[in-house]
Amino acid sequence: MFLCFTLGESHWSVITPWGVGGGMPAIDATTVSKQYGTEIALDRVDLTVEEGETFGFLGPNGAGKSTFINTLLDFVTPTEGSVEIFGHDCQQQGVAARKRVGVLPEGYSVFERLTGRQHVEYAMRSKDVEADPIEVLDRVGIREDADRKASDYSKGMAQRLVLGMALVGEPDLLILDEPSTGLDPNGAAEMRQILREENERGATIFFSSHILEQVEAVCDRVGILQDGELVAVDTIEGLRASIGGGTKLVITVDGLRNGTLESIRSVEGVETAVASEDSADGDATVEVTCTNDAKMDVVVELHSAGVDVVNFRTEEASLEDMFIEYTGSGR
């Protein structure tokens, strides 16, 4: 799918920048539900993203993230509830709602016969703005490939190109669905820097990602969606506090025995406990997220179970740890 960068009732658009700072929420969703037959994709989602913040939208596969994003773009009509962008109803006032928005969609395809430069020029014409296409391509790291056909681009280069098209016109809201897809670590770091720069100029950033370290690095707040329900919305520190301080113990033991993890999980204040073995020397590593008060209880429990503790250290719980706690799943 390629999202067309043209004006009109049947297309979303990203056009002339508006001033920010009016105090109106960038995104305001009220009891948004979406049902497909008997399947509930979204379940009474209430979410407000304030103007000027960077917001990370998380959830396991199938949680409903793409459905929610599609309601913002008017590709999906909610069964119940409503969602607004800068005060404009996304379904009733779709053109006005999308007027200030730049989008990097998941599952797009570029125009194979157009060069990178021609893609950016097309975006400029669609938005009725003036810009230097080479400067845009330079910013996203593909200046040297400006005159190559997009059909010759790698997945990562195509991702950079569509990000550049979304940035044309300095939109007030960027909606990015898995923006680092296809990017190597250097490319992902460059993408994060661009997001910081866009936020510094006043843009609101709303993005979905499976790469939790990237969300943790740039987001002011995060929301976690599980089975269509928004189960948490908070800052990273707020989420950490909500799971009892979010202490993470990394314990090296002389080996695992049957029932060791179950014994740890039975300790009051323990949220999660996972283990991995080091085949080189027979030691094992146990990672435990727990309340601060439970740290020594975990070590005592290991000793009582006949497990020798070789070493242990304490870390703050990462966003990945908290994500697992809220969803009961991995990435």
Short mmCIF file of C-alpha atoms in Angstrom, two decimals:
data_model
loop_
_atom_site.label_atom_id
_atom_site.label_comp_id
_atom_site.label_asym_id
_atom_site.label_seq_id
_atom_site.Cartn_x
_atom_site.Cartn_y
_atom_site.Cartn_z
CA MET A 1 0.00 0.00 0.00
CA PHE A 2 1.25 3.50 -0.74
CA LEU A 3 -0.48 6.39 0.94
CA CYS A 4 -1.08 9.17 -1.55
CA PHE A 5 0.28 12.60 -0.64
CA THR A 6 -2.53 14.55 -2.31
CA LEU A 7 -5.33 16.76 -1.10
CA GLY A 8 -8.97 15.76 -1.37
CA GLU A 9 -11.68 13.90 0.41
CA SER A 10 -10.34 10.45 -0.47
CA HIS A 11 -6.70 10.95 0.54
CA TRP A 12 -4.81 11.88 3.66
CA SER A 13 -2.44 14.78 3.32
CA VAL A 14 0.53 16.41 4.98
CA ILE A 15 0.60 20.07 4.12
CA THR A 16 1.51 23.58 5.10
CA PRO A 17 2.77 23.90 8.71
CA TRP A 18 0.58 25.54 11.30
CA GLY A 19 1.81 27.23 14.42
CA VAL A 20 1.88 25.13 17.56
CA GLY A 21 1.24 26.11 21.13
CA GLY A 22 -2.52 26.57 21.03
CA GLY A 23 -2.99 24.26 23.98
CA MET A 24 -5.27 21.83 22.13
CA PRO A 25 -4.42 18.11 22.38
CA ALA A 26 -2.72 16.73 19.29
CA ILE A 27 -4.69 13.47 19.63
CA ASP A 28 -7.82 13.02 21.72
CA ALA A 29 -9.52 9.59 21.66
CA THR A 30 -12.73 9.04 23.64
CA THR A 31 -13.97 5.49 24.38
CA VAL A 32 -12.87 4.28 20.94
CA SER A 33 -14.00 0.72 20.19
CA LYS A 34 -13.74 -1.29 16.99
CA GLN A 35 -15.37 -4.66 16.48
CA TYR A 36 -15.07 -7.01 13.49
CA GLY A 37 -17.86 -9.51 13.88
CA THR A 38 -17.20 -11.13 17.24
CA GLU A 39 -13.58 -9.93 17.37
CA ILE A 40 -12.88 -6.83 19.47
CA ALA A 41 -9.90 -4.97 18.02
CA LEU A 42 -10.21 -1.88 20.24
CA ASP A 43 -11.99 -1.81 23.58
CA ARG A 44 -13.05 1.63 24.88
CA VAL A 45 -9.68 3.32 24.39
CA ASP A 46 -9.34 6.73 26.07
CA LEU A 47 -6.11 8.49 25.15
CA THR A 48 -4.93 12.10 25.06
CA VAL A 49 -1.58 13.00 23.48
CA GLU A 50 -0.62 16.55 24.32
CA GLU A 51 0.75 18.94 21.75
CA GLY A 52 4.55 18.88 21.71
CA GLU A 53 5.14 15.52 23.38
CA THR A 54 6.76 12.37 22.04
CA PHE A 55 4.45 9.42 22.70
CA GLY A 56 5.31 5.74 22.25
CA PHE A 57 2.52 3.31 21.43
CA LEU A 58 3.31 -0.28 22.42
CA GLY A 59 1.66 -3.65 22.44
CA PRO A 60 2.14 -7.27 21.33
CA ASN A 61 1.28 -8.28 17.77
CA GLY A 62 -2.49 -8.23 17.34
CA ALA A 63 -3.03 -5.87 20.28
CA GLY A 64 -4.83 -3.30 18.09
CA LYS A 65 -2.08 -0.71 17.51
CA SER A 66 -2.49 -0.57 13.72
CA THR A 67 -6.28 -0.44 14.07
CA PHE A 68 -5.97 2.61 16.32
CA ILE A 69 -3.56 4.32 13.93
CA ASN A 70 -5.93 3.58 11.06
CA THR A 71 -8.75 5.34 12.93
CA LEU A 72 -6.52 8.43 13.05
CA LEU A 73 -6.07 8.24 9.28
CA ASP A 74 -9.76 7.47 8.65
CA PHE A 75 -8.97 4.09 7.12
CA VAL A 76 -11.06 2.52 9.90
CA THR A 77 -14.30 3.88 11.36
CA PRO A 78 -14.76 3.18 15.08
CA THR A 79 -17.74 1.07 16.07
CA GLU A 80 -18.14 3.41 19.04
CA GLY A 81 -16.43 6.54 20.30
CA SER A 82 -14.51 9.23 18.46
CA VAL A 83 -10.96 10.40 17.86
CA GLU A 84 -9.78 13.93 17.09
CA ILE A 85 -6.57 15.47 15.77
CA PHE A 86 -6.07 19.09 16.86
CA GLY A 87 -9.80 19.35 17.60
CA HIS A 88 -10.99 17.93 14.25
CA ASP A 89 -12.96 14.68 14.23
CA CYS A 90 -10.95 12.18 12.16
CA GLN A 91 -14.08 10.69 10.58
CA GLN A 92 -16.36 13.72 10.29
CA GLN A 93 -13.67 16.30 9.43
CA GLY A 94 -11.05 14.03 7.91
CA VAL A 95 -9.36 16.50 5.56
CA ALA A 96 -8.98 19.15 8.27
CA ALA A 97 -7.81 16.53 10.78
CA ARG A 98 -5.04 15.25 8.51
CA LYS A 99 -3.99 18.67 7.28
CA ARG A 100 -1.25 19.01 9.88
CA VAL A 101 -0.07 15.39 9.87
CA GLY A 102 2.92 13.57 8.41
CA VAL A 103 2.71 9.79 8.22
CA LEU A 104 5.22 7.00 7.84
CA PRO A 105 3.01 3.92 7.42
CA GLU A 106 3.87 0.29 7.92
CA GLY A 107 3.50 -1.87 4.82
CA TYR A 108 3.89 0.92 2.26
CA SER A 109 5.43 0.60 -1.18
CA VAL A 110 7.25 3.31 -3.12
CA PHE A 111 6.70 4.24 -6.77
CA GLU A 112 9.22 2.00 -8.50
CA ARG A 113 9.63 4.19 -11.59
CA LEU A 114 10.33 7.38 -9.66
CA THR A 115 13.70 8.40 -8.27
CA GLY A 116 14.19 9.49 -4.70
CA ARG A 117 14.29 13.12 -5.80
CA GLN A 118 11.02 12.69 -7.74
CA HIS A 119 9.33 11.19 -4.68
CA VAL A 120 10.20 14.24 -2.59
CA GLU A 121 9.16 16.61 -5.40
CA TYR A 122 5.85 14.77 -5.61
CA ALA A 123 5.35 15.22 -1.86
CA MET A 124 6.16 18.93 -2.19
CA ARG A 125 3.61 19.42 -4.95
CA SER A 126 0.97 17.49 -3.03
CA LYS A 127 1.49 19.66 0.04
CA ASP A 128 1.90 22.86 -1.95
CA VAL A 129 5.15 23.77 -0.19
CA GLU A 130 8.60 24.75 -1.37
CA ALA A 131 11.67 22.85 -0.25
CA ASP A 132 15.01 21.62 -1.57
CA PRO A 133 14.55 17.89 -2.29
CA ILE A 134 18.29 17.29 -1.97
CA GLU A 135 18.29 18.80 1.53
CA VAL A 136 15.41 16.52 2.49
CA LEU A 137 17.20 13.46 1.15
CA ASP A 138 20.44 14.54 2.82
CA ARG A 139 18.65 14.80 6.15
CA VAL A 140 17.45 11.19 5.95
CA GLY A 141 20.80 9.93 4.68
CA ILE A 142 20.17 9.10 1.01
CA ARG A 143 21.46 12.24 -0.75
CA GLU A 144 23.87 10.21 -2.91
CA ASP A 145 20.98 8.07 -4.16
CA ALA A 146 18.72 10.99 -5.13
CA ASP A 147 18.61 10.07 -8.81
CA ARG A 148 18.35 6.30 -8.44
CA LYS A 149 14.98 4.71 -9.05
CA ALA A 150 13.28 3.68 -5.85
CA SER A 151 12.94 0.16 -7.22
CA ASP A 152 16.70 -0.16 -6.63
CA TYR A 153 16.48 0.97 -3.01
CA SER A 154 16.96 -1.42 -0.13
CA LYS A 155 14.26 -1.76 2.51
CA GLY A 156 16.12 0.62 4.78
CA MET A 157 16.64 3.20 2.02
CA ALA A 158 12.96 3.08 1.12
CA GLN A 159 12.11 3.59 4.80
CA ARG A 160 14.35 6.67 4.89
CA LEU A 161 12.73 7.98 1.70
CA VAL A 162 9.17 7.77 3.02
CA LEU A 163 10.27 9.36 6.30
CA GLY A 164 11.69 12.24 4.24
CA MET A 165 8.40 12.61 2.38
CA ALA A 166 6.53 12.72 5.68
CA LEU A 167 8.84 15.48 6.95
CA VAL A 168 8.19 17.77 3.97
CA GLY A 169 6.16 20.81 5.04
CA GLU A 170 7.14 20.59 8.73
CA PRO A 171 3.94 18.86 9.94
CA ASP A 172 2.75 19.54 13.47
CA LEU A 173 2.06 15.84 14.13
CA LEU A 174 4.13 12.90 12.93
CA ILE A 175 2.44 9.48 13.05
CA LEU A 176 5.05 6.77 12.53
CA ASP A 177 4.26 3.05 12.40
CA GLU A 178 7.42 1.00 13.06
CA PRO A 179 9.71 3.77 11.75
CA SER A 180 12.96 1.81 12.19
CA THR A 181 11.91 -1.15 10.02
CA GLY A 182 14.81 -2.14 7.76
CA LEU A 183 17.28 0.24 9.41
CA ASP A 184 20.64 -0.90 10.79
CA PRO A 185 21.72 0.35 14.24
CA ASN A 186 23.33 3.49 12.78
CA GLY A 187 20.19 4.21 10.75
CA ALA A 188 18.00 3.72 13.80
CA ALA A 189 20.18 6.16 15.78
CA GLU A 190 19.90 8.72 12.96
CA MET A 191 16.12 8.26 12.93
CA ARG A 192 15.97 8.92 16.69
CA GLN A 193 17.99 12.10 16.21
CA ILE A 194 15.56 13.30 13.52
CA LEU A 195 12.64 12.66 15.87
CA ARG A 196 14.35 14.70 18.59
CA GLU A 197 14.95 17.56 16.15
CA GLU A 198 11.34 17.50 14.98
CA ASN A 199 10.12 17.54 18.57
CA GLU A 200 12.45 20.42 19.41
CA ARG A 201 10.92 22.54 16.65
CA GLY A 202 7.49 21.89 18.22
CA ALA A 203 6.15 18.81 16.44
CA THR A 204 4.21 16.14 18.31
CA ILE A 205 5.55 12.62 17.70
CA PHE A 206 3.28 9.56 17.95
CA PHE A 207 4.93 6.30 17.01
CA SER A 208 4.45 2.58 17.32
CA SER A 209 7.50 0.36 17.61
CA HIS A 210 8.57 -3.13 18.63
CA ILE A 211 12.08 -1.83 19.40
CA LEU A 212 11.53 -0.95 23.01
CA GLU A 213 14.99 0.57 23.54
CA GLN A 214 14.19 3.19 20.90
CA VAL A 215 10.90 4.09 22.58
CA GLU A 216 12.64 4.37 25.93
CA ALA A 217 15.32 6.62 24.42
CA VAL A 218 13.04 9.32 22.99
CA CYS A 219 9.54 9.17 24.49
CA ASP A 220 8.04 11.45 27.13
CA ARG A 221 5.22 8.97 27.79
CA VAL A 222 4.19 5.54 26.57
CA GLY A 223 0.90 3.70 26.23
CA ILE A 224 0.63 -0.08 26.32
CA LEU A 225 -2.20 -1.75 24.43
CA GLN A 226 -3.18 -5.33 25.25
CA ASP A 227 -6.04 -7.19 23.54
CA GLY A 228 -7.48 -3.88 22.35
CA GLU A 229 -7.47 -2.34 25.82
CA LEU A 230 -5.15 0.47 26.92
CA VAL A 231 -3.70 -1.10 30.07
CA ALA A 232 -1.16 1.61 30.95
CA VAL A 233 -0.31 5.21 30.04
CA ASP A 234 2.53 6.90 31.89
CA THR A 235 6.12 8.10 31.81
CA ILE A 236 8.85 5.47 31.98
CA GLU A 237 9.48 6.44 35.61
CA GLY A 238 5.76 6.30 36.33
CA LEU A 239 5.50 2.78 34.92
CA ARG A 240 8.55 1.75 36.89
CA ALA A 241 6.99 3.07 40.09
CA SER A 242 3.71 1.30 39.33
CA ILE A 243 5.44 -2.09 39.50
CA GLY A 244 6.80 -1.41 42.93
CA GLY A 245 9.86 0.62 42.02
CA GLY A 246 10.86 -1.62 39.18
CA THR A 247 14.03 -3.11 40.66
CA LYS A 248 15.70 -5.68 38.47
CA LEU A 249 18.04 -8.23 40.06
CA VAL A 250 20.59 -9.95 37.83
CA ILE A 251 21.84 -12.96 39.79
CA THR A 252 24.57 -15.38 38.80
CA VAL A 253 24.09 -18.80 40.42
CA ASP A 254 26.09 -22.04 40.32
CA GLY A 255 23.31 -23.78 38.43
CA LEU A 256 19.56 -24.14 38.20
CA ARG A 257 17.63 -26.84 39.96
CA ASN A 258 14.09 -28.06 39.37
CA GLY A 259 11.66 -25.66 40.93
CA THR A 260 14.16 -22.81 41.42
CA LEU A 261 12.24 -20.28 39.33
CA GLU A 262 8.94 -21.32 40.86
CA SER A 263 10.41 -20.73 44.33
CA ILE A 264 11.57 -17.24 43.33
CA ARG A 265 8.20 -16.38 41.80
CA SER A 266 6.50 -17.37 45.04
CA VAL A 267 8.34 -14.62 46.94
CA GLU A 268 6.06 -11.71 47.80
CA GLY A 269 6.92 -8.66 45.67
CA VAL A 270 8.35 -10.62 42.73
CA GLU A 271 6.78 -9.82 39.36
CA THR A 272 8.86 -11.84 36.90
CA ALA A 273 11.74 -14.31 36.99
CA VAL A 274 13.53 -15.70 33.95
CA ALA A 275 16.77 -17.66 33.63
CA SER A 276 19.44 -18.57 31.12
CA GLU A 277 22.30 -21.05 31.48
CA ASP A 278 25.94 -20.47 30.59
CA SER A 279 27.07 -23.71 29.02
CA ALA A 280 30.77 -22.75 29.37
CA ASP A 281 31.05 -23.06 33.15
CA GLY A 282 27.67 -24.39 34.24
CA ASP A 283 26.64 -21.13 35.93
CA ALA A 284 23.24 -19.62 35.21
CA THR A 285 21.85 -16.10 35.19
CA VAL A 286 18.50 -15.34 36.79
CA GLU A 287 16.80 -11.99 36.10
CA VAL A 288 14.13 -10.97 38.58
CA THR A 289 11.93 -7.88 38.57
CA CYS A 290 10.60 -7.14 42.02
CA THR A 291 9.90 -4.45 44.60
CA ASN A 292 12.88 -2.98 46.44
CA ASP A 293 11.77 -4.73 49.66
CA ALA A 294 11.87 -8.14 47.98
CA LYS A 295 15.50 -8.07 46.84
CA MET A 296 17.04 -9.77 49.85
CA ASP A 297 14.09 -12.13 50.16
CA VAL A 298 14.93 -13.46 46.68
CA VAL A 299 18.55 -14.09 47.65
CA VAL A 300 17.46 -15.80 50.89
CA GLU A 301 15.00 -17.97 48.94
CA LEU A 302 17.78 -19.09 46.58
CA HIS A 303 19.98 -20.02 49.54
CA SER A 304 17.12 -21.94 51.14
CA ALA A 305 16.64 -23.83 47.86
CA GLY A 306 20.27 -24.95 47.96
CA VAL A 307 21.41 -22.65 45.17
CA ASP A 308 24.74 -20.87 45.62
CA VAL A 309 24.74 -17.21 44.58
CA VAL A 310 27.99 -16.41 42.76
CA ASN A 311 27.24 -12.73 42.16
CA PHE A 312 24.32 -10.33 41.88
CA ARG A 313 23.70 -6.73 40.89
CA THR A 314 20.71 -4.41 40.86
CA GLU A 315 19.45 -2.48 37.83
CA GLU A 316 16.43 -0.31 37.14
CA ALA A 317 13.73 -2.19 35.28
CA SER A 318 13.89 -1.46 31.56
CA LEU A 319 10.90 -0.68 29.39
CA GLU A 320 11.14 -4.26 28.13
CA ASP A 321 10.80 -5.59 31.68
CA MET A 322 7.77 -3.38 32.26
CA PHE A 323 6.27 -4.34 28.90
CA ILE A 324 6.52 -8.02 29.86
CA GLU A 325 4.96 -7.27 33.23
CA TYR A 326 1.97 -5.50 31.68
CA THR A 327 1.39 -7.84 28.74
CA GLY A 328 2.73 -11.18 29.92
CA SER A 329 4.67 -11.54 26.66
CA GLY A 330 7.96 -10.77 24.99
CA ARG A 331 8.51 -8.34 22.13
#
